[in-house]
């Protein structure tokens, strides 16, 4: 039997030998070992005490039986009551490498920002009723003062469908039958988020939930793409990230629209001004944090230039040149280039190979480097165009892969990623809500890790999903596997900084980022041990 | 661009180089190529015409949006209307290597068999109401004539809970309020099957649906384990398999109960008589088929001796000795040994390593060979006991793996399976209904194939799932991937015979099985082409 157990242990070691967290697991300090045991013990206990029963409600969406890693939208209220979440929310997270900027600020905060702007108007496409409130979203626009209206309400009998009403009026006069001002808030925030009844009920397939998902961006666009709100939005995104222990962010910003609406309500603010605004807010925040003695909490931010994967080749050329010009003007801010949008239904990378090759040649001419950081394989398809995007992303030299959900099917693609240190930006909660996986235990992440591919956990579109920061994604991943331990968490965090070097962080920044991370991590471990001691002696 | 496309093609080829169907794809005949194109074309058309809309019902379970490979219990009625299913139902399937005998005959047929036996009695644990009919299953038992009752009904006011009623009486007097005799039939067949509202609604997690699943076996046991029914049951299983193009079956029979109920209603029929009965029915069927000139449709059948994975070590010793004795008496019928039951909640293989080692030594002593054909990895767990069963199954020398669902997470386990030709018995519909996967496109089968692991598709418990034969499993797998083609189907079929050699088929049988398969396959390809020609000229 001893001989059997020895062979068994060797087999398991061999099976896990490629795991990115293996090196980290081998050099845990004694404090880290204790912290690891504490985390595992809490996970085991809470699996029983928190998750081991049925949802005590008549109407539920998702699973009635609760379990660790269950449907996030149903579980969220429970997750925040756990000890494990409390600990993870205090963990230093390193970098957030995959988030669409226009879906990173809480809907209630965005609504508050909107209400602070008298230029913001709202309209509805028709009569609102209790029956259609959930499926008829509002539209927003900031208007030039000459076009401001004095309309009183979007719900009164005389409302002309599609006509603009000042947001304040619309809110204060929102029909009592529809819930009054609070009903208005629910209408707006509901149009900006996916709820459990949609994700796990009416829209329970990838195609259907993408319909709702895209509708959300239609609603937020009229607010987000208005300079006074944009400024505050960036500020909120950066500060809330720092609050969650994130020290570096690399959001994708969609430059599909060529202009933003300026303070005067005119849609004429070009992309370079967006960058100026971003840079200015970034500088303010760094100064604020420094003034509070918190400079170490934030290393910085760069931007992944993104446009939609539905352009014609000619249209794409314009964006590539735009990106090159921005990189020349803001070399420290442009981290890379990407195409975004639903891979299953829009154009595959293969369609754009020629302009991308010219883009590389142009970079050489201009002496700049703009790495591709492509979305690829965010799909359930096997051999479909979206699945094949993985091959093209690699062949085009992508430095990381956005999602890469379907990579677990592809041994050679995983091998290349392993050998070239191409890190996946995996977004577990996004994948689950967008119905690529039924729950965390079904997610292919363990397969990807065991095949030696590095992964940075990411939140994708937290304002739509409710997974603000990275704590929720870390939580869902940590509870869904008995292999995951402190070394796994540590590796995700370190990889999220390592993987940002390709595109953004220079040697000095790298040194500083890791120095900060080392100090933050030591404190995190101490806090876990202290907390445990206090708990034991209490 | 040409250079790019060349590198791309090489990359894809490399990525798929381990696939078991690669060799078959390379040597397709021109007829097979045409058949492949026809199948792919039908799949593409039906994805739009059959699956491209929403379910036109108010109450649905699973997804409202229909799609290829969607939840089987919701899709079943649609699947049988497709051209693709019609073709696949005529495909020669080779062997069925993973099916639990006591869940292989349609519930309505089992009920008919039961109604033909006056000894069969039924009881209910309490009052039946419209509200509880779905959750209060019946219990059956064949009684000795001295214990037959004259009770009139299980639904009349005076019914004493738990008292036996002759099945005929119970049916004919079943309360009109509960649907009368047809209501009785629905009650019984409902207790023997999983319905969409359970799998995708009330019981939508692996743990919960296993509760219902296990309840089914409690209901069927009282019928299945009665000699007169057992005989007919085997007959039905074998003939319905042949009708679906299956030429060899290797069912798992559960020998957990030491006795079956004999014709006289006494529970005293030992395992060796079960084997005698099986052998006798097998001989009858072969004779019948030969008499009809259909001898080639059926190669034969052997049995995988199974008991439950919840035994103490001492209890297991009894079964191992029992299995050895049966192998000595029926060397041509015992194919292998396995433990069955819910891996997540029952004992892992590691607990039984010592008796299994002694079992091997005993085989050497006795000069017999009883390969292990272990269930392993039928779980969503990562690093859990059920997931770890994969390591032990391999280390104990399993010749195939039952399910192996979680193997896609384990590179070294897949490598060993690839090198040693350890075939997986994958049960896609079972996995989906038992909620290991949300739908076929989420299933890890493509990953397993791309890593070079051989797979035989299996039905597992078709009477509970409604996937009688193998056509449904082939259908669900074929429509869920654009990589799958005729070569994939062919490989599954051939692997299902190849993988039975380990345990059962000798050289002569092997030669005959492949000879038959070659002829059947040629006819199948011809029929596809003929059908297409007829269709085009029509």
Short mmCIF file of C-alpha atoms in Angstrom, two decimals, chain A residues 1 4-5 7-9 11-12 14-16 18-19 53-54 60 62-65 67 71 201-208 350 353-354 357 380-385 387-396 408-416 435-439 441-444 446-447 450-451 480-484, chain B residues 1 4-5 7-9 11-12 14-16 18-19 53-54 60 62-65 67 71 201-208 350 353-354 357 380-385 387-396 408-416 435-439 441-444 446-447 450-451 480-484:
data_model
loop_
_atom_site.label_atom_id
_atom_site.label_comp_id
_atom_site.label_asym_id
_atom_site.label_seq_id
_atom_site.Cartn_x
_atom_site.Cartn_y
_atom_site.Cartn_z
CA UNK A 1 0.00 0.00 0.00
CA UNK A 4 0.76 2.41 -4.15
CA UNK A 5 0.46 5.68 -2.28
CA UNK A 7 3.02 6.07 -7.06
CA UNK A 8 -0.27 7.88 -6.56
CA UNK A 9 1.44 10.95 -5.16
CA UNK A 11 0.98 10.67 -10.54
CA UNK A 12 -0.84 13.62 -8.97
CA UNK A 14 2.96 14.92 -12.54
CA UNK A 15 -0.62 15.80 -13.42
CA UNK A 16 -0.29 19.17 -11.71
CA UNK A 18 2.38 22.47 -15.34
CA UNK A 19 0.22 24.54 -12.99
CA UNK A 53 -29.26 24.44 2.29
CA UNK A 54 -32.01 25.45 -0.08
CA UNK A 60 -35.87 31.76 -7.33
CA UNK A 62 -30.86 29.63 -10.94
CA UNK A 63 -30.60 26.76 -8.50
CA UNK A 64 -32.81 26.37 -5.48
CA UNK A 65 -30.12 24.26 -3.83
CA UNK A 67 -23.74 25.55 -3.39
CA UNK A 71 -25.13 31.27 -10.04
CA UNK A 201 -34.87 32.55 -16.74
CA UNK A 202 -36.09 34.44 -19.77
CA UNK A 203 -32.64 34.93 -21.37
CA UNK A 204 -30.93 31.72 -20.30
CA UNK A 205 -28.76 31.22 -23.41
CA UNK A 206 -25.68 33.05 -24.62
CA UNK A 207 -27.51 34.57 -27.60
CA UNK A 208 -30.48 35.83 -25.61
CA UNK A 350 -9.36 36.18 -39.91
CA UNK A 353 -5.63 39.84 -41.11
CA UNK A 354 -4.44 42.09 -43.93
CA UNK A 357 -0.44 43.18 -40.95
CA UNK A 380 -19.37 27.68 -26.61
CA UNK A 381 -18.71 26.92 -30.26
CA UNK A 382 -16.44 24.08 -31.30
CA UNK A 383 -14.75 24.83 -34.59
CA UNK A 384 -16.93 27.92 -35.11
CA UNK A 385 -15.53 31.26 -36.22
CA UNK A 387 -13.58 29.42 -31.51
CA UNK A 388 -11.15 29.76 -34.44
CA UNK A 389 -10.36 33.31 -33.30
CA UNK A 390 -7.94 31.65 -30.88
CA UNK A 391 -5.73 30.51 -33.75
CA UNK A 392 -5.72 33.94 -35.37
CA UNK A 393 -5.13 35.80 -32.14
CA UNK A 394 -1.99 33.70 -31.61
CA UNK A 395 -0.81 33.93 -35.22
CA UNK A 396 -1.25 37.70 -35.16
CA UNK A 408 -9.37 24.20 -22.95
CA UNK A 409 -10.40 22.32 -26.09
CA UNK A 410 -7.16 23.18 -27.87
CA UNK A 411 -3.98 21.41 -26.73
CA UNK A 412 -1.68 23.17 -29.19
CA UNK A 413 -3.08 26.62 -28.43
CA UNK A 414 -2.56 25.99 -24.72
CA UNK A 415 0.98 24.80 -25.42
CA UNK A 416 1.81 27.96 -27.34
CA UNK A 435 -24.25 31.57 -20.03
CA UNK A 436 -21.02 30.04 -21.27
CA UNK A 437 -21.03 28.02 -18.08
CA UNK A 438 -23.87 27.03 -15.76
CA UNK A 439 -21.91 27.72 -12.59
CA UNK A 441 -17.83 24.20 -10.90
CA UNK A 442 -18.63 23.80 -14.62
CA UNK A 443 -16.09 26.44 -15.66
CA UNK A 444 -13.00 25.22 -17.58
CA UNK A 446 -9.11 24.22 -13.67
CA UNK A 447 -8.33 22.61 -17.03
CA UNK A 450 -3.53 22.32 -15.13
CA UNK A 451 -2.32 22.75 -18.70
CA UNK A 480 -15.25 26.04 -6.64
CA UNK A 481 -12.14 23.90 -6.33
CA UNK A 482 -10.38 21.99 -3.59
CA UNK A 483 -7.10 22.37 -5.47
CA UNK A 484 -7.14 26.16 -5.22
CA UNK B 1 -1.66 36.31 -46.86
CA UNK B 4 -0.42 33.33 -43.20
CA UNK B 5 -3.09 30.90 -44.34
CA UNK B 7 0.77 28.70 -41.14
CA UNK B 8 -2.81 28.83 -39.95
CA UNK B 9 -3.65 25.51 -41.54
CA UNK B 11 -1.48 25.30 -36.59
CA UNK B 12 -4.99 23.86 -36.82
CA UNK B 14 -1.20 20.42 -35.16
CA UNK B 15 -3.94 21.33 -32.68
CA UNK B 16 -6.11 18.46 -33.94
CA UNK B 18 -4.13 13.87 -31.48
CA UNK B 19 -7.80 13.42 -32.37
CA UNK B 53 -36.60 29.89 -32.96
CA UNK B 54 -38.13 30.09 -29.52
CA UNK B 60 -40.93 25.64 -20.58
CA UNK B 62 -34.51 24.59 -19.83
CA UNK B 63 -34.00 27.23 -22.49
CA UNK B 64 -36.81 29.01 -24.27
CA UNK B 65 -34.46 29.73 -27.17
CA UNK B 67 -30.50 25.54 -30.21
CA UNK B 71 -31.41 20.46 -22.98
CA UNK B 201 -36.40 23.32 -12.57
CA UNK B 202 -36.92 21.92 -9.11
CA UNK B 203 -33.88 19.61 -9.14
CA UNK B 204 -31.48 21.67 -11.23
CA UNK B 205 -28.23 20.64 -9.49
CA UNK B 206 -26.30 17.39 -9.55
CA UNK B 207 -27.09 16.61 -5.90
CA UNK B 208 -30.82 17.23 -6.21
CA UNK B 350 -8.82 4.78 -2.77
CA UNK B 353 -7.28 -0.35 -2.90
CA UNK B 354 -6.26 -3.22 -0.63
CA UNK B 357 -5.10 -5.78 -4.91
CA UNK B 380 -18.02 18.68 -11.23
CA UNK B 381 -15.54 18.55 -8.37
CA UNK B 382 -11.98 19.75 -8.81
CA UNK B 383 -9.63 17.86 -6.54
CA UNK B 384 -12.55 16.23 -4.72
CA UNK B 385 -12.65 12.51 -3.92
CA UNK B 387 -12.37 13.72 -9.21
CA UNK B 388 -9.41 11.87 -7.64
CA UNK B 389 -11.06 8.56 -8.56
CA UNK B 390 -9.51 9.09 -11.98
CA UNK B 391 -6.01 8.64 -10.54
CA UNK B 392 -6.98 5.48 -8.69
CA UNK B 393 -8.88 3.98 -11.58
CA UNK B 394 -5.74 4.32 -13.70
CA UNK B 395 -3.37 3.09 -10.99
CA UNK B 396 -5.58 0.08 -10.37
CA UNK B 408 -10.41 17.20 -19.33
CA UNK B 409 -8.88 18.94 -16.32
CA UNK B 410 -6.09 16.39 -16.06
CA UNK B 411 -3.32 16.49 -18.68
CA UNK B 412 -1.38 13.54 -17.30
CA UNK B 413 -4.46 11.35 -16.93
CA UNK B 414 -5.41 12.09 -20.53
CA UNK B 415 -1.87 11.30 -21.61
CA UNK B 416 -1.94 7.93 -19.88
CA UNK B 435 -26.51 18.54 -14.45
CA UNK B 436 -22.78 18.11 -14.96
CA UNK B 437 -23.21 20.26 -18.04
CA UNK B 438 -25.88 22.78 -18.97
CA UNK B 439 -26.14 21.63 -22.57
CA UNK B 441 -22.09 22.86 -26.31
CA UNK B 442 -20.85 23.14 -22.70
CA UNK B 443 -19.79 19.48 -22.58
CA UNK B 444 -16.02 18.78 -22.37
CA UNK B 446 -14.33 18.21 -27.67
CA UNK B 447 -11.48 18.80 -25.24
CA UNK B 450 -8.58 16.93 -29.09
CA UNK B 451 -6.31 15.52 -26.39
CA UNK B 480 -22.95 20.52 -30.99
CA UNK B 481 -19.70 20.88 -32.90
CA UNK B 482 -18.64 22.01 -36.35
CA UNK B 483 -15.55 19.83 -36.07
CA UNK B 484 -17.54 16.60 -35.82
#
